Short mmCIF file of C-alpha atoms in Angstrom, two decimals:
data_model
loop_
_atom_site.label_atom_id
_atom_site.label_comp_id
_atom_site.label_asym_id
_atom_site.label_seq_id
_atom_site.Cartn_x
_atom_site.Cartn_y
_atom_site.Cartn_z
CA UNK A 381 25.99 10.01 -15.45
CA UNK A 382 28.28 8.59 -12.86
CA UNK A 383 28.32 11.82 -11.30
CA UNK A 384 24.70 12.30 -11.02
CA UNK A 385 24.56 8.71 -9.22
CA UNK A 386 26.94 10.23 -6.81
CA UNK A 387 24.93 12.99 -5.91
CA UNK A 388 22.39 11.10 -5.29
CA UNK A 389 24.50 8.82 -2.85
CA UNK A 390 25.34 12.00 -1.26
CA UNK A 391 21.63 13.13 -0.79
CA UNK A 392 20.60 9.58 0.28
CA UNK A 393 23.96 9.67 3.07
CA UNK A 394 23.39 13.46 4.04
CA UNK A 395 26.29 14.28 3.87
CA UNK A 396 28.99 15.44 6.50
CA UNK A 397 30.51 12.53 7.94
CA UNK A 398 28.28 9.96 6.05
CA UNK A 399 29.24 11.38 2.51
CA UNK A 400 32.20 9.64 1.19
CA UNK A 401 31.60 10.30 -2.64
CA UNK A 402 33.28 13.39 -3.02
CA UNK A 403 30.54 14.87 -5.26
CA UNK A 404 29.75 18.95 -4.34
CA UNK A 405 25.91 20.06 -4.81
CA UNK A 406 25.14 23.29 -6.82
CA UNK A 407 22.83 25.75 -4.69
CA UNK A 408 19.65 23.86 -6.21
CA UNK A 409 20.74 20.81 -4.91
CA UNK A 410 21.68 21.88 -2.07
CA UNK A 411 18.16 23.51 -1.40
CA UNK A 412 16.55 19.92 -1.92
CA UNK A 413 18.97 18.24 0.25
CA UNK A 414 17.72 20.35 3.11
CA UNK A 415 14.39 19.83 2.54
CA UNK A 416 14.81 16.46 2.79
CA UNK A 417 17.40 16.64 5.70
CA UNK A 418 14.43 18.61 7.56
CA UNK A 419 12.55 15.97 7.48
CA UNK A 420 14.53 12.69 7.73
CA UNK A 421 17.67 13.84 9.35
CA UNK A 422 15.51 15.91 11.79
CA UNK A 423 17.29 14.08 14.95
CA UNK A 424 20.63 15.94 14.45
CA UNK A 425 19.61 18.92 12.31
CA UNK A 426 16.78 20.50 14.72
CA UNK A 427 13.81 19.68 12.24
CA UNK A 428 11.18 22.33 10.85
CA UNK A 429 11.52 24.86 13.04
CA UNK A 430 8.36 25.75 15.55
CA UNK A 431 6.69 28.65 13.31
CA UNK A 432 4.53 28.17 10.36
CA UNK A 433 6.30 30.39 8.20
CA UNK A 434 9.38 27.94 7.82
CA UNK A 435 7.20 25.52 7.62
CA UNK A 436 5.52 27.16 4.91
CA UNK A 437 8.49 27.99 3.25
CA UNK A 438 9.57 24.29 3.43
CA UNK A 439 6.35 23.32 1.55
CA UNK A 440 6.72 25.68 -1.00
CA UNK A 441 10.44 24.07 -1.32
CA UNK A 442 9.50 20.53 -1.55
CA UNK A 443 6.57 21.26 -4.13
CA UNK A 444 9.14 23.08 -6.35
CA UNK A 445 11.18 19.98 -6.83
CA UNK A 446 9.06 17.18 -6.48
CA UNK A 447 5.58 15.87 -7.82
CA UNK A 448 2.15 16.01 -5.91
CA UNK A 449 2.82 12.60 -5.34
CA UNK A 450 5.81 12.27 -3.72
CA UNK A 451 5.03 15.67 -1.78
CA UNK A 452 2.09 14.11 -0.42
CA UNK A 453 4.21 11.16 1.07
CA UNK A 454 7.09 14.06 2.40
CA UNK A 455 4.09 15.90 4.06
CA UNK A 456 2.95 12.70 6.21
CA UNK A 457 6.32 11.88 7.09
CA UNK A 458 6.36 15.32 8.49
CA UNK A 459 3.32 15.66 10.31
CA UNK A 460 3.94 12.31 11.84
CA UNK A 461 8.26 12.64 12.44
CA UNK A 462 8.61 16.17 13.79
CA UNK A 463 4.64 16.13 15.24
CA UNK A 464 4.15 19.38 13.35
CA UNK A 465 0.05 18.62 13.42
CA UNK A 466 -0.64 21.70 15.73
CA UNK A 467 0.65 24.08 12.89
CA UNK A 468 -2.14 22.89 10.48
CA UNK A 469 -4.14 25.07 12.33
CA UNK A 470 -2.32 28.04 10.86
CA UNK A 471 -3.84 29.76 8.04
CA UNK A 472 -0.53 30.19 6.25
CA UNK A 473 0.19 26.53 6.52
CA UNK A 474 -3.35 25.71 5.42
CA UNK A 475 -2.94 27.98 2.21
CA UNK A 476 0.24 26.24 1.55
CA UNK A 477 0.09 22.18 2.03
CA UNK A 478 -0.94 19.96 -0.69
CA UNK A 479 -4.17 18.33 0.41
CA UNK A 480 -5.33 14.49 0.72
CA UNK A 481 -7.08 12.23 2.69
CA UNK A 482 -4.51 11.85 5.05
CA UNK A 483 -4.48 15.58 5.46
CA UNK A 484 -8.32 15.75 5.86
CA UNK A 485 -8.08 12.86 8.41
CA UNK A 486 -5.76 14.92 10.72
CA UNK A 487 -7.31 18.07 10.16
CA UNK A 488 -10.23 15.77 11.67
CA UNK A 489 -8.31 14.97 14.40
CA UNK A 490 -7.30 18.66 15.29
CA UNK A 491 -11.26 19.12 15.63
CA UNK A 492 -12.25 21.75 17.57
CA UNK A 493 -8.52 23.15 18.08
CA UNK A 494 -8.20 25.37 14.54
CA UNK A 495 -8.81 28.62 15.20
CA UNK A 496 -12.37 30.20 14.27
CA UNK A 497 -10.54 32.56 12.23
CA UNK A 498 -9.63 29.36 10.36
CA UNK A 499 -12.29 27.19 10.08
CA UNK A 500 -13.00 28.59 6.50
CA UNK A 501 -9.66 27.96 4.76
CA UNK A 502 -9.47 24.36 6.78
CA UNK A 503 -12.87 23.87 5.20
CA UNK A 504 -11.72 24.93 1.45
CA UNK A 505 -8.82 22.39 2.29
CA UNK A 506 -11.56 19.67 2.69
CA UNK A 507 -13.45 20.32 0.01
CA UNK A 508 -11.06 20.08 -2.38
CA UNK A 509 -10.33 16.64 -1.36
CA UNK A 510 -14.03 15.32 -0.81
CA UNK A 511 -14.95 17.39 -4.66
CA UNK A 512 -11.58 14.92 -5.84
CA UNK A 513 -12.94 11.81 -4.44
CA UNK A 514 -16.74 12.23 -5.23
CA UNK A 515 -15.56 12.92 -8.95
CA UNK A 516 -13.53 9.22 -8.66
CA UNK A 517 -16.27 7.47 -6.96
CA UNK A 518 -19.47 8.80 -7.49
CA UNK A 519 -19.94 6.90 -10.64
CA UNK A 520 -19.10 3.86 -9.83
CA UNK A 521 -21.01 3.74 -6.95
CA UNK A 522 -24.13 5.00 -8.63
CA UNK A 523 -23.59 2.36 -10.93
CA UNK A 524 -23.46 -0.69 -9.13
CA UNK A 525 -25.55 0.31 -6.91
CA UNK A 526 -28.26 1.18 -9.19
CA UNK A 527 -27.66 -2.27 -11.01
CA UNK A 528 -27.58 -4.71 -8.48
CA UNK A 529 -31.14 -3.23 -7.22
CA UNK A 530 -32.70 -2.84 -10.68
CA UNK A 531 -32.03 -6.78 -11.09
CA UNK A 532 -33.88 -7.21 -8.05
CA UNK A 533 -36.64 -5.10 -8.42
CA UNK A 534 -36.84 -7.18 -11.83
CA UNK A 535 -40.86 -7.52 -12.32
CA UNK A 536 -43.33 -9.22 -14.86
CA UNK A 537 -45.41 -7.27 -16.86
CA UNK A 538 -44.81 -3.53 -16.49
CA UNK A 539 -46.07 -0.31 -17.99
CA UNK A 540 -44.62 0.23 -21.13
CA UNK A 541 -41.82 3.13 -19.75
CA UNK A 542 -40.51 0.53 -17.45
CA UNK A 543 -40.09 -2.55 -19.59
CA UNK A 544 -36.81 -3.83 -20.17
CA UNK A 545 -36.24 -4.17 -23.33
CA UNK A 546 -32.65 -6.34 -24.22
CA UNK A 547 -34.65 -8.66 -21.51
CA UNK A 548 -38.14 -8.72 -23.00
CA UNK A 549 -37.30 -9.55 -26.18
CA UNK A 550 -34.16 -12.61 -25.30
CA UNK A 551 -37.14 -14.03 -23.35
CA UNK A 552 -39.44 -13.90 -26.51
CA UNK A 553 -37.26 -15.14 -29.38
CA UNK A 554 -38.94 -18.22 -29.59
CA UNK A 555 -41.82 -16.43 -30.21
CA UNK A 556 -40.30 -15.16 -33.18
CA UNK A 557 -42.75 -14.64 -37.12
CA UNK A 558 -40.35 -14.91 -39.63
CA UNK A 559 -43.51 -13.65 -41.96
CA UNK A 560 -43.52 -10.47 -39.98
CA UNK A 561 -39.99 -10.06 -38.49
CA UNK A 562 -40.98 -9.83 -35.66
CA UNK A 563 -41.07 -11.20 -32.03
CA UNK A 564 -44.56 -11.05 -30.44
CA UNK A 565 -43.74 -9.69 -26.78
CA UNK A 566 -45.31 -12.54 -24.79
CA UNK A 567 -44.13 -11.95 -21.69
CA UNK A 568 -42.70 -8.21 -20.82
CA UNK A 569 -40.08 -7.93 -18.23
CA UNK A 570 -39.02 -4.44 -16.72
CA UNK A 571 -38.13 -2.45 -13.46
CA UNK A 572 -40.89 -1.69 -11.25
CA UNK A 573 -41.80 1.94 -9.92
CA UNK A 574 -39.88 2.57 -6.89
CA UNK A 575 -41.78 4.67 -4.82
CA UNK A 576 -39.84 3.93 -1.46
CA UNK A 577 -36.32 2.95 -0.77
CA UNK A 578 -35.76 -0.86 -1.64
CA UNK A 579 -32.80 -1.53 1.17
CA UNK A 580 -31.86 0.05 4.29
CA UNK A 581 -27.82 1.15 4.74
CA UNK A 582 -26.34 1.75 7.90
CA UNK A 583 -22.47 2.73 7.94
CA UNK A 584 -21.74 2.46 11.17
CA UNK A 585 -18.48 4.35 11.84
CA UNK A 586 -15.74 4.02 14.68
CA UNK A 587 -13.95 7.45 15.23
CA UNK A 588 -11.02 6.28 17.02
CA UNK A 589 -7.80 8.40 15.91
CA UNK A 590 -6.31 4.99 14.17
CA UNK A 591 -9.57 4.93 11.81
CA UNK A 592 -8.96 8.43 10.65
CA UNK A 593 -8.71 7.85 6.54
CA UNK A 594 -11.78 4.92 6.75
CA UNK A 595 -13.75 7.15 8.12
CA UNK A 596 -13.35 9.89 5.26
CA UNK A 597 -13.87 7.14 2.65
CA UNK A 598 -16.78 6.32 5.06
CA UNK A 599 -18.06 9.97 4.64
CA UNK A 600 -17.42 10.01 0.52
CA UNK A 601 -19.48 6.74 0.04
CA UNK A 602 -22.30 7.54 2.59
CA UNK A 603 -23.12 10.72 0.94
CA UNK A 604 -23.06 9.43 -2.79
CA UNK A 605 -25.58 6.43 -1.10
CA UNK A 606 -27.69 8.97 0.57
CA UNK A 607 -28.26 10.57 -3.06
CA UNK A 608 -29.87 7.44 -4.21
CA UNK A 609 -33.57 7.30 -3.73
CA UNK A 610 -33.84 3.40 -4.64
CA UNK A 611 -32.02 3.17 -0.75
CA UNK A 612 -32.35 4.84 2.63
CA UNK A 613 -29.09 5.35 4.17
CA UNK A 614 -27.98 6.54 7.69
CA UNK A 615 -24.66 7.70 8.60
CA UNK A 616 -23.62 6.85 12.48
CA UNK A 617 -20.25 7.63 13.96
CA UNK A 618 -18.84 6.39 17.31
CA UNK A 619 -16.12 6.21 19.82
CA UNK A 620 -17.42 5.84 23.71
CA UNK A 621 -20.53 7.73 22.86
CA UNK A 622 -22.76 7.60 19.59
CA UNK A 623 -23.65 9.93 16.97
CA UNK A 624 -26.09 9.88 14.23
CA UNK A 625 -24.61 12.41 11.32
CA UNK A 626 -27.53 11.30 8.87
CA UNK A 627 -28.65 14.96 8.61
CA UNK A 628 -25.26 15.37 6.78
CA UNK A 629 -25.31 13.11 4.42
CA UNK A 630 -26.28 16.31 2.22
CA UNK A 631 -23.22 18.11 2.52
CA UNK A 632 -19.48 15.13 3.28
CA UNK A 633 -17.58 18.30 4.00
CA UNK A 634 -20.52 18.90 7.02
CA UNK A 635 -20.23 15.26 7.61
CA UNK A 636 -16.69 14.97 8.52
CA UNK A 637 -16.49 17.98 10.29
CA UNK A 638 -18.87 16.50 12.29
CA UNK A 639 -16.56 13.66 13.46
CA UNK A 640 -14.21 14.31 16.41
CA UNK A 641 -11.17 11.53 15.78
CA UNK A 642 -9.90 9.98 18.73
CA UNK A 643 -11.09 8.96 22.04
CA UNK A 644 -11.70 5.87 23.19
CA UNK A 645 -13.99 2.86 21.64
CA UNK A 646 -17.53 1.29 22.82
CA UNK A 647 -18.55 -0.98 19.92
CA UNK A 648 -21.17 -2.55 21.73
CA UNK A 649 -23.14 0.78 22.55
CA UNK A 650 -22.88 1.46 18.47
CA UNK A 651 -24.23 -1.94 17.50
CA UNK A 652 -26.82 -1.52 20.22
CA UNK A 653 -27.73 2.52 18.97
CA UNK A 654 -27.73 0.31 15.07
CA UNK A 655 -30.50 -2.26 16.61
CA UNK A 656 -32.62 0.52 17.34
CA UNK A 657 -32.91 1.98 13.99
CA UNK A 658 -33.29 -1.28 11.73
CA UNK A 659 -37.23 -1.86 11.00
CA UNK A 660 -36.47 -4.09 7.92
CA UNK A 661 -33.70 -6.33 8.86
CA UNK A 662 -33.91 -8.67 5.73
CA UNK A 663 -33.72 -5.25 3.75
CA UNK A 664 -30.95 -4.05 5.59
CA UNK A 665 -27.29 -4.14 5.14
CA UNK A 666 -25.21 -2.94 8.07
CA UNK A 667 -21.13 -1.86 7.11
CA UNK A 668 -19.36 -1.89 10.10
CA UNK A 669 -15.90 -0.05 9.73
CA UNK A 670 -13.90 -0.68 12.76
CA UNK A 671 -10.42 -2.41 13.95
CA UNK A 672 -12.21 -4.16 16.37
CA UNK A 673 -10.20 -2.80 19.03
CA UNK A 674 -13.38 -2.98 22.31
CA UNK A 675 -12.67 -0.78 24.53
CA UNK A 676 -16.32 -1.02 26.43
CA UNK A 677 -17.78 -4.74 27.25
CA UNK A 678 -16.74 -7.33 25.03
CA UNK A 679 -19.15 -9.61 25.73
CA UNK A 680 -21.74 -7.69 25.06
CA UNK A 681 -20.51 -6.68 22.18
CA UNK A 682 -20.70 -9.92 20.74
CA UNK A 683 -24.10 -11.02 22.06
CA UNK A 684 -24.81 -7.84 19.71
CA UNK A 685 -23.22 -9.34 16.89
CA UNK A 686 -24.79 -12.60 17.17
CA UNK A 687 -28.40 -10.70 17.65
CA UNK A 688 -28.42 -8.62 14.85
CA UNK A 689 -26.76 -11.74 12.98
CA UNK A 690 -29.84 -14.06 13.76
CA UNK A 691 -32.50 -11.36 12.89
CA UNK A 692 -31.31 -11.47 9.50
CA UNK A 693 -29.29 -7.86 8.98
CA UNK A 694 -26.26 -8.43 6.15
CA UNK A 695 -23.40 -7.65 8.50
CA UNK A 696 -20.46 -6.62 7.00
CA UNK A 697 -17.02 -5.97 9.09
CA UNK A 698 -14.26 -3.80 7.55
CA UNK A 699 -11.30 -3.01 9.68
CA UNK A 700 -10.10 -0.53 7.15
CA UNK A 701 -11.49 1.11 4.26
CA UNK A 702 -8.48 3.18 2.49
CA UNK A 703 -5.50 2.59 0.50
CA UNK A 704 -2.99 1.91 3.46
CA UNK A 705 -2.21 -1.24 3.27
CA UNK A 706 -2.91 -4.08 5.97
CA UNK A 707 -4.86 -2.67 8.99
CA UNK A 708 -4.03 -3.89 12.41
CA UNK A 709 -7.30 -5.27 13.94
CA UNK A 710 -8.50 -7.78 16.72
CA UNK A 711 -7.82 -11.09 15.31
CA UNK A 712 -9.67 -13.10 17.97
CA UNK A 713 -12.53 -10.99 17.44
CA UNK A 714 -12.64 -11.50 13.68
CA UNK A 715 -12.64 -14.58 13.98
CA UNK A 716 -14.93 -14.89 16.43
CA UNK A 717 -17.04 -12.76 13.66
CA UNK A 718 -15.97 -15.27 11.04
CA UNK A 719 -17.81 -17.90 12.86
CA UNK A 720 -21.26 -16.34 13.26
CA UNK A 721 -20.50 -16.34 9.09
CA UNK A 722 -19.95 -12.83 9.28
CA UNK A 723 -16.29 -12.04 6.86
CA UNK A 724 -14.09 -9.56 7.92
CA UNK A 725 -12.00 -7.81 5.56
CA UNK A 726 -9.80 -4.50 4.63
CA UNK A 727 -11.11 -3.26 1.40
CA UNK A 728 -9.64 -0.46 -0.60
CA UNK A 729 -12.22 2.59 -1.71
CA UNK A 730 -12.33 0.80 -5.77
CA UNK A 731 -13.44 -2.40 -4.58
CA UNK A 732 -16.52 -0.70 -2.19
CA UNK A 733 -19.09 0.17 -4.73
CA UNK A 734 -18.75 -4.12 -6.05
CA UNK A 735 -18.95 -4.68 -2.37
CA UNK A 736 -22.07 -3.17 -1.96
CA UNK A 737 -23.47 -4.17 -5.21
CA UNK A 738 -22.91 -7.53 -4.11
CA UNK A 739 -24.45 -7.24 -0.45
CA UNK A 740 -27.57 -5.42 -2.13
CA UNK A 741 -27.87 -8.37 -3.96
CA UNK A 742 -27.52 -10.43 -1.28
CA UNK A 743 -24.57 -12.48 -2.82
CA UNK A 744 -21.99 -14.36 -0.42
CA UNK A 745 -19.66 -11.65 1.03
CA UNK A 746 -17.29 -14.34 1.79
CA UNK A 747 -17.17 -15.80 -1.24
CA UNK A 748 -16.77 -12.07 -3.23
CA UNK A 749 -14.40 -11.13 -0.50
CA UNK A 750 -12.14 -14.43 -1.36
CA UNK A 751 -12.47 -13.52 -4.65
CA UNK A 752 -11.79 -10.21 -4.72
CA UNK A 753 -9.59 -9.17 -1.30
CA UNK A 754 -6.14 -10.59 -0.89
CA UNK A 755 -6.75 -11.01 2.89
CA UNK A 756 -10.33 -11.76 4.46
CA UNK A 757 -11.62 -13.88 7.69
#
């Protein structure tokens, strides 16, 4: 036991003039220690090498002795230590890395720089992520989407295939025969027809290279809203231009391909291109997902927020929407949001489908997000 500790030690040191313990490493051993030492001794050992295949043979090494977990972490350290992002356009390296959102996020950011020859095996890559993450969130979503709406579509008197029953008859056990065992159905309570969408969603997207992850939760959740029929839901992306990717909604693999991380930031132009396309505002919940960061006019940007505040849209400000821990954001511009009574808040892709149940329903986002998000504005 003591000696496994050691080599440990002598992994964690790296050895050579750091190791002090004495301890020698089989061959196995000594083929982890240098996939480690590729990565975080990269400084004095000369890194990955420049050619895919090493790479690729370094993934294969680090997948052999560790879990998809901890390989995962290894290969972000890796992209973003020895700045190997420019070999992900390789289709060796592509058939070899263990994919994840952070993955998708900088395949994003490559863009238009993988190879045609490529494309296909970058876009296999994605889809196995986005089929991973509609699988985890699809249901959910669906589901508290789908609830919060049926509550308040709730109507009196419906046809007999909408009526609520659990409702219907709580509502009529006063009216209860104890001769017949029965309880006469006074008043009938059920979900009306929906022949149109009941509320409007815009996800409003910022496609600076710092929102990367967001914006593929972004793409997940705006494609399992678009399949709902009960709303109408638009997709728009941005950076110092505007794009609407509704059309994609169809297909999230389409969708993300469609967004070109990085580039500079014009908030204002997004809200304004938002204004445009809201016809309902009190039916209409706008999800803003940026850090807030203005890189266009400020001050219009705000006399946006306040306008689209006053004509009733539920605005809702994320600076993050991943698992990554605190986002850095604009502070005075959150608060400046918090004061119009709009919150502003990081929230992680389990909490999202509440979040929307709860705007749908046109609940206090402040008081959900105090409730249910360690750190809100």
């Amino acid at each position: 036991m003591e000696t496994e500790y050691l080599k440990r030690w002598r992994m964690a040191l790296g050895g050579n003039a750091a190791d002090g313990t004495g301890v020698t490493l089989t061959v196995e051993e000594q083929r982890l220690d240098s996939s480690l030492e590729a990565v975080y001794d990269s400084d004095r050992r000369g890194g990955l090498g420049s050619s895919a295949p090493k790479v690729s043979r370094w993934l294969g090494d680090i997948r052999e002795f560790f879990p998809q977990t901890v390989v995962q972490v290894i290969q972000r350290d890796a992209i973003k230590r020895l700045h190997i992002d420019s070999l992900l356009t390789e289709k060796e390296m592509l058939a070899t890395v263990v994919p994840d959102v952070h993955l998708v996020a900088t395949l994003m950011s490559l863009g238009r720089a993988i190879p045609e020859k490529n494309k296909d095996m970058a876009r296999q890559v994605v889809r196995k992520v986005v089929d991973d993450l509609l699988r985890k969130l699809s249901s959910p979503t669906q589901q508290a989407v789908t609830g919060a709406l049926n509550r308040s579509a709730r109507r009196r008197n419906p046809r007999y295939n909408e009526i609520d029953w659990k409702t219907t008859i709580l509502k009529n056990l006063k009216n209860y025969q104890p001769q017949y065992k029965t309880v006469i159905p006074e008043v009938r309570i059920g979900y009306g027809r929906k022949c149109k969408a009941l509320k409007d969603i815009i996800l409003c997207l910022d496609q600076s290279g710092s929102m990367g992850t967001s914006v593929v939760y972004s793409g997940i959740f705006g494609s399992v809203l678009a399949s709902l029929p009960s709303v109408s839901t638009r997709m728009v992306v941005f950076d110092t231009s505007v794009v609407d990717l509704t059309d994609d909604l169809q297909d999230p693999v389409d969708l993300l391909f469609g967004v070109q991380l990085g580039g500079g930031t014009d908030i204002a132009r997004a809200l304004t291109y938002c204004q445009g396309v809201i016809t309902r505002p009190q039916d209409t919940v706008l999800v803003l997902v940026t850090d807030l960061y203005e890189g266009g006019d400020e001050k219009e940007m705000r006399k946006r927020f306040a306008s689209i505040v006053a004509s009733g849209v539920q605005l809702i400000v994320l600076p993050a929407l991943n698992d990554d821990g605190a986002p850095c954001y604009d502070k005075r511009n959150a608060e400046y949001l918090a004061g119009l009574g709009v919150p502003t808040f990081a929230c992680t892709p389990d909490k999202f489908p509440d979040l929307m149940a709860a705007a749908l329903s046109k609940q206090d986002i402040g008081m959900w997000a105090s409730k249910n998000i360690k750190e809100s504005h």
